[in-house]
CSV table of N, CA and C in Angstrom, one decimal:
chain,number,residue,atom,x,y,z
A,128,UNK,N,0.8,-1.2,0.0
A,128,UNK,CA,0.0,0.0,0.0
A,128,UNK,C,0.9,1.3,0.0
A,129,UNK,N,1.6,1.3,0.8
A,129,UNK,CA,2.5,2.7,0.8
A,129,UNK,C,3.8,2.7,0.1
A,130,UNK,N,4.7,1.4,0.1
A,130,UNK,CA,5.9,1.6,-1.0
A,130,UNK,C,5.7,0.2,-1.8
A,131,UNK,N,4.9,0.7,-3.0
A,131,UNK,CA,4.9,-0.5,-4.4
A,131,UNK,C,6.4,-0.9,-4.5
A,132,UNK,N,5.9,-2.3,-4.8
A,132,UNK,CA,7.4,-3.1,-5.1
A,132,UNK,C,8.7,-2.9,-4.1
A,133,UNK,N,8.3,-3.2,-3.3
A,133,UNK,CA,9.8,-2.7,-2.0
A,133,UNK,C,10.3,-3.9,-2.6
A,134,UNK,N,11.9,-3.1,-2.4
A,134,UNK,CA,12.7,-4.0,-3.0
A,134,UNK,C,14.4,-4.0,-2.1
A,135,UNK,N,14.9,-4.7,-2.2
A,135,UNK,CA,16.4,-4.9,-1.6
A,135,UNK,C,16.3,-3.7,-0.1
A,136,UNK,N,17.4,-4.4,0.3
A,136,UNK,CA,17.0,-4.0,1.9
A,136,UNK,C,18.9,-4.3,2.3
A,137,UNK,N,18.9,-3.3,3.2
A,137,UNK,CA,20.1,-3.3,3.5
A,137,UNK,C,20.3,-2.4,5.2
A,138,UNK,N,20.7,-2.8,6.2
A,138,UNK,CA,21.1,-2.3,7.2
A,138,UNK,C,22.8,-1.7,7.5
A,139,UNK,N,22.5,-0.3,7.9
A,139,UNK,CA,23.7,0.3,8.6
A,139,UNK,C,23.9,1.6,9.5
A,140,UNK,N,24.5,0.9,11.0
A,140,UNK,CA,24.1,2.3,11.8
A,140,UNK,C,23.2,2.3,12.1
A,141,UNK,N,22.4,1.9,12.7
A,141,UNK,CA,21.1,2.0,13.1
A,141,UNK,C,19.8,1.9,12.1
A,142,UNK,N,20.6,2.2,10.6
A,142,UNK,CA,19.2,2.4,9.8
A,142,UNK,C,18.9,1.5,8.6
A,143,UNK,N,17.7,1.4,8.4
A,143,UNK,CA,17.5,0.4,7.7
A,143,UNK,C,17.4,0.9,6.2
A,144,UNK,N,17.4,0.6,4.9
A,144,UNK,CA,17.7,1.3,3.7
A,144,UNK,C,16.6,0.2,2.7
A,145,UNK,N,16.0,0.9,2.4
A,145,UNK,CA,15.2,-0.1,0.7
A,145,UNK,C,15.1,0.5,-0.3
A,146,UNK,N,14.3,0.3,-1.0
A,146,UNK,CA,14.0,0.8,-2.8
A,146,UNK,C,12.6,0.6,-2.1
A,147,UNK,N,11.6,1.6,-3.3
A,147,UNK,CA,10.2,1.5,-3.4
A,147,UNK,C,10.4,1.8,-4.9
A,148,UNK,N,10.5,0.6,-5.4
A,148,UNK,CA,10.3,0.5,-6.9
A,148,UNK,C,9.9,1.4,-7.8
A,149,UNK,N,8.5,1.3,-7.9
A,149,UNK,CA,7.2,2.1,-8.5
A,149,UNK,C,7.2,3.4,-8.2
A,150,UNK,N,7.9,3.9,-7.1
A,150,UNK,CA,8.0,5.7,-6.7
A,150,UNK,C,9.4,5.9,-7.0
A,151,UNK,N,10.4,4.7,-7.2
A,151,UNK,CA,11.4,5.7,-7.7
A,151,UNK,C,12.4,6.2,-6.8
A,152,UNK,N,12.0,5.8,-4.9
A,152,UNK,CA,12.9,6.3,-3.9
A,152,UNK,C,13.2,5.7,-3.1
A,153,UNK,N,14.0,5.7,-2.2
A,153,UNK,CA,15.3,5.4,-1.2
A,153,UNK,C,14.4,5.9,-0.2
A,154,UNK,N,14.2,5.1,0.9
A,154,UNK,CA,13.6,5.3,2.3
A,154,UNK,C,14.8,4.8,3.1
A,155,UNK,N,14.7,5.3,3.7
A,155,UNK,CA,16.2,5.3,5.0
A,155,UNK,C,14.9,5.0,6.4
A,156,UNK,N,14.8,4.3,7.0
A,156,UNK,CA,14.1,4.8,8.4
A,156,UNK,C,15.3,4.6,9.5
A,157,UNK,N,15.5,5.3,10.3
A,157,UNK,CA,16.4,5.5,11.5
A,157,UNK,C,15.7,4.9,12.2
A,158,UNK,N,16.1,3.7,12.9
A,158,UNK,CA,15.6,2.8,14.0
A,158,UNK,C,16.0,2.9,15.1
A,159,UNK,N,17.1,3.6,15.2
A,159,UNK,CA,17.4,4.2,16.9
A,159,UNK,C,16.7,5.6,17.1
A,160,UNK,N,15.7,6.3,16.3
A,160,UNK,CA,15.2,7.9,16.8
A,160,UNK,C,13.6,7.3,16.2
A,161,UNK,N,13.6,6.4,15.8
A,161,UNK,CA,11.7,5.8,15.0
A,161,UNK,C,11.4,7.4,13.6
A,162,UNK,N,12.2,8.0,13.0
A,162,UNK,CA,11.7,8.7,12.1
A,162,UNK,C,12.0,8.2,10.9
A,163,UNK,N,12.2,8.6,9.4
A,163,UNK,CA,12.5,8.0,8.4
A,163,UNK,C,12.6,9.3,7.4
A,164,UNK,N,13.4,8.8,6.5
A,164,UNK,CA,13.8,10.0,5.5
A,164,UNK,C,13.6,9.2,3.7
A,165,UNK,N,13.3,9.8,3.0
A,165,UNK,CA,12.9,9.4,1.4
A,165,UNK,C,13.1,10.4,0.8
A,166,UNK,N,13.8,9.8,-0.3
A,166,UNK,CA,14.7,10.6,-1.6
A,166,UNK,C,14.4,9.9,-2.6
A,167,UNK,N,14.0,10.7,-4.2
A,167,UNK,CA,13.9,10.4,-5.4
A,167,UNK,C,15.1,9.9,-5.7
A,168,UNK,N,15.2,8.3,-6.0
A,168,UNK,CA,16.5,8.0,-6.5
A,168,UNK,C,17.4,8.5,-7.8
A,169,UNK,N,18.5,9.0,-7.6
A,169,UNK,CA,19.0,9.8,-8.8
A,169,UNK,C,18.5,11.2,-9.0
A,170,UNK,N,18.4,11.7,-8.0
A,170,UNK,CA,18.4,12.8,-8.5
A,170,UNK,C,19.2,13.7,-8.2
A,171,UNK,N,20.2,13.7,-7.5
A,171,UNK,CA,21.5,14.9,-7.2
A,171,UNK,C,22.5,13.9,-7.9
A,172,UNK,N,22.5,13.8,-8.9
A,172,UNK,CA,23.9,13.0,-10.2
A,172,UNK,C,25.0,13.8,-10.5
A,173,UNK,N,26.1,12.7,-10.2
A,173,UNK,CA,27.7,13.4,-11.3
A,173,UNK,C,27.8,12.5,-11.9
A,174,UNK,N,28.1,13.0,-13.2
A,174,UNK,CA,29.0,12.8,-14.2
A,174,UNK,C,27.8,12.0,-15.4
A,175,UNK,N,28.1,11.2,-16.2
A,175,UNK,CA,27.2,11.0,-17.2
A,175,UNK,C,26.6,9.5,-16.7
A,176,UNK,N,25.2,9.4,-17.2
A,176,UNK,CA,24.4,8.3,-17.0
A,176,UNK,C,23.4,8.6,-16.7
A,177,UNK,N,22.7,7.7,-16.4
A,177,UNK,CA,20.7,8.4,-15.7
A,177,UNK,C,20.8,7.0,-15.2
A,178,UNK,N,20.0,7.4,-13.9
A,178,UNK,CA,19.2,6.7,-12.7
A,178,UNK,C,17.9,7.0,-13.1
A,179,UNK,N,17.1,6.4,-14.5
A,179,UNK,CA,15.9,6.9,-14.5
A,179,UNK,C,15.0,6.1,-14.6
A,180,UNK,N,15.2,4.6,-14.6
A,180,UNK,CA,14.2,3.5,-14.4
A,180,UNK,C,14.4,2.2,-13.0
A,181,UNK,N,13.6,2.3,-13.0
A,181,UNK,CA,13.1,1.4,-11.8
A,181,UNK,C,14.6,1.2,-10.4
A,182,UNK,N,14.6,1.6,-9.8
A,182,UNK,CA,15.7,1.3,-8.6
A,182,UNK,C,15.4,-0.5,-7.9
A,183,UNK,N,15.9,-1.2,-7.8
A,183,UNK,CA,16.4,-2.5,-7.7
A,183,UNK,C,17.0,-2.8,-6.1
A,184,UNK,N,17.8,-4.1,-6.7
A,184,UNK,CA,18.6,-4.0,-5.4
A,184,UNK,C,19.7,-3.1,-5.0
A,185,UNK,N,19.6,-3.4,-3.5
A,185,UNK,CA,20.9,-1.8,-2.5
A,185,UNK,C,21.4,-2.9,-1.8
A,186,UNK,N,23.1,-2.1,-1.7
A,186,UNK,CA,23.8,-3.1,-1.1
A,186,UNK,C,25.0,-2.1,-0.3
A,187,UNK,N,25.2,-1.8,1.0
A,187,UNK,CA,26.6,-1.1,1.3
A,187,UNK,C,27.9,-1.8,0.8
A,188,UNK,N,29.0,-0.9,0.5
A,188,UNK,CA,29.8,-1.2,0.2
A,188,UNK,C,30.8,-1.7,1.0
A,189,UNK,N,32.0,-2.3,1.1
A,189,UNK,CA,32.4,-3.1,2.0
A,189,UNK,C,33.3,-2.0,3.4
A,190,UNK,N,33.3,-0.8,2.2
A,190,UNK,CA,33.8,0.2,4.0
A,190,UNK,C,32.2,1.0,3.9
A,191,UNK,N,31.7,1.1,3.9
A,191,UNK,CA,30.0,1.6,4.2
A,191,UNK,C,29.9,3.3,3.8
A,192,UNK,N,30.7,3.5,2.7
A,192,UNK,CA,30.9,4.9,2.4
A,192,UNK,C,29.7,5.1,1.5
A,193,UNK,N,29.8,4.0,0.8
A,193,UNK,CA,28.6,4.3,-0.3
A,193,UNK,C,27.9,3.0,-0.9
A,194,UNK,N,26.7,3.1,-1.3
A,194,UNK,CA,25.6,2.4,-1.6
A,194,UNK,C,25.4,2.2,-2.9
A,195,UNK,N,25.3,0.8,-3.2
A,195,UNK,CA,25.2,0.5,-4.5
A,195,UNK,C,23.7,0.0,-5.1
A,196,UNK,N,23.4,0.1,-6.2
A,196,UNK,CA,22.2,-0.2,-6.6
A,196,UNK,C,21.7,-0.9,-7.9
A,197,UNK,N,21.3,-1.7,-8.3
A,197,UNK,CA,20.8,-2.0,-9.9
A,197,UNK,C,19.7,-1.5,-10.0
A,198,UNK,N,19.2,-1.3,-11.1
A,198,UNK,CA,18.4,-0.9,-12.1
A,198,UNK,C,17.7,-1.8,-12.8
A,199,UNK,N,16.4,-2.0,-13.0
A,199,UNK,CA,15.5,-2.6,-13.8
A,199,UNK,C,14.8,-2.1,-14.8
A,200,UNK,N,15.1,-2.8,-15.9
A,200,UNK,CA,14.3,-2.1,-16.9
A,200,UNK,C,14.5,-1.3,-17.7
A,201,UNK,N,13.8,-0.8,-18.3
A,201,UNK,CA,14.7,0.7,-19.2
A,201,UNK,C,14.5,0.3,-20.4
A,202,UNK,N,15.6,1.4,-20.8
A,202,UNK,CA,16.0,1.6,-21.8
A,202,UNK,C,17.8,1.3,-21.3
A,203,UNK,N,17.8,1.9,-21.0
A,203,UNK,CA,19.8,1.7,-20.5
A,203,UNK,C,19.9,1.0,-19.3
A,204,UNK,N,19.3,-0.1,-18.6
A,204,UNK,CA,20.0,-0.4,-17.1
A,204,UNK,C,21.2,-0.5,-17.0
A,205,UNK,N,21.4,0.0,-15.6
A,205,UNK,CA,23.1,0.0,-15.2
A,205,UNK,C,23.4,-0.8,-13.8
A,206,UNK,N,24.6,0.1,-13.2
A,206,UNK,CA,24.9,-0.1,-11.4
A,206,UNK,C,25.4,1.0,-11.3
A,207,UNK,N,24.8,1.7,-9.9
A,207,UNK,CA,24.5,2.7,-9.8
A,207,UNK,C,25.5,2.9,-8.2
A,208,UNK,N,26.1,4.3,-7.7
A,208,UNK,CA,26.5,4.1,-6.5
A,208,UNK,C,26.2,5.9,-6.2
A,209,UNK,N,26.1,5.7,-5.0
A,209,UNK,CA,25.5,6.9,-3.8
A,209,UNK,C,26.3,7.0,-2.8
A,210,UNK,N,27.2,8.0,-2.8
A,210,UNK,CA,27.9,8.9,-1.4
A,210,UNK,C,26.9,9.0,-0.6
A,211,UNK,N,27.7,7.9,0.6
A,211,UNK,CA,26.7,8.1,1.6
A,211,UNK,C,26.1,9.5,2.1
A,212,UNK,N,27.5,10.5,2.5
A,212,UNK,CA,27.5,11.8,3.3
A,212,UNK,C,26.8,13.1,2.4
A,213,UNK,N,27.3,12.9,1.1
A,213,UNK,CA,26.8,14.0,0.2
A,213,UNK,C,25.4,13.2,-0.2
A,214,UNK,N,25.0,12.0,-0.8
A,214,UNK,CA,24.2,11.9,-1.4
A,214,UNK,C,23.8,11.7,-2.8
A,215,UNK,N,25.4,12.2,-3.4
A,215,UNK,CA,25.4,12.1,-4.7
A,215,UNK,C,25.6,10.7,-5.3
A,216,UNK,N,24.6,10.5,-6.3
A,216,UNK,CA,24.7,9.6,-7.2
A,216,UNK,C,25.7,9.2,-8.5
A,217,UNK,N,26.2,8.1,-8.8
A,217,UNK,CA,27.0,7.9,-10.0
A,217,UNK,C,27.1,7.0,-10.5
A,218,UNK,N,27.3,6.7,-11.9
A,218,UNK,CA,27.6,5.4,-12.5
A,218,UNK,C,28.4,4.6,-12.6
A,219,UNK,N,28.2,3.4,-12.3
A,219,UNK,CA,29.8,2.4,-12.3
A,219,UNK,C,29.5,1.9,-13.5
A,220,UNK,N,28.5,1.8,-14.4
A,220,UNK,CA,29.0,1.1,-15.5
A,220,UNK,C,27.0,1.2,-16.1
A,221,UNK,N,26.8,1.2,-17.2
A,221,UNK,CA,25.2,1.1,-18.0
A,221,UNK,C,25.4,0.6,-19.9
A,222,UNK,N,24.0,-0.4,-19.6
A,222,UNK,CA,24.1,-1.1,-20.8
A,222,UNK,C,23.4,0.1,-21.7
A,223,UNK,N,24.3,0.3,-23.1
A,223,UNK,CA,23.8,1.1,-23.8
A,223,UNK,C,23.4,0.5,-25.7
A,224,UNK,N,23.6,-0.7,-25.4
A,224,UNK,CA,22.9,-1.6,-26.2
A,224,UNK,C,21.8,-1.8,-26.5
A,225,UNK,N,21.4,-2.0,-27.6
A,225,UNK,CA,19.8,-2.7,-27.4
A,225,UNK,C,19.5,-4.0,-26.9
A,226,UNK,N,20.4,-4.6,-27.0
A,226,UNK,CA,20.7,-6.5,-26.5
A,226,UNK,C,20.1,-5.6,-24.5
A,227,UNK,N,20.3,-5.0,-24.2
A,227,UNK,CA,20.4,-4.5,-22.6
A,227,UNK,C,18.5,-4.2,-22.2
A,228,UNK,N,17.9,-3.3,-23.1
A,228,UNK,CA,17.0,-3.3,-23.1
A,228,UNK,C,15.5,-3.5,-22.4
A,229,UNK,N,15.0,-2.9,-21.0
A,229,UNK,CA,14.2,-3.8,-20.3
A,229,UNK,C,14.6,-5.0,-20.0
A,230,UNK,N,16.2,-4.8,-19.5
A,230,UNK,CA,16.8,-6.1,-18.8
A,230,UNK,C,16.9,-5.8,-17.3
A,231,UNK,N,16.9,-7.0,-16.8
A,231,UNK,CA,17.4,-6.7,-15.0
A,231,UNK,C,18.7,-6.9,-14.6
């Protein structure tokens, strides 16, 4: 009812991290203060690519600086990664083939 298609899930620090598919954003809820925070995924981007179809699985990175993501569907799916502190989004790599195509 409230986040279509929740998807991948990931804990750090107290807080718990998913995708809401269908809306396109990143819920963080803070489980040590009970509030929660949601951001349009991809929207504060560097450098070239688009975060513009469906957000997938989230995974922290192995020093927890930043958050990784795939992408479903499209036109271009990629893997996607997010500075934790700033927020900013970027591309580690996107299929720009048609063979890629509404792939997961």
């Amino acid at each position: 009812k409230y986040y279509k298609n929740a998807e991948g899930i990931s804990y750090h620090e107290g807080k718990l991290y998913f995708m809401a598919k269908k809306e396109r954003k990143l819920i963080v809820l803070d489980l040590d203060h009970m509030t929660y925070e949601s951001e349009t995924s991809g929207m504060k981007f560097y450098g070239e690519g688009s975060f513009g179809d469906e957000p997938d699985q989230i995974i922290h990175g192995p020093r927890r600086k930043h958050i990784y993501f795939t992408e479903d569907g499209g036109e271009n799916p990629g893997v996607y990664g997010r500075h934790g502190s700033s927020g900013t989004y970027f591309t580690l790599f996107q299929g720009i083939d048609k063979d890629y195509r509404n792939d997961e």
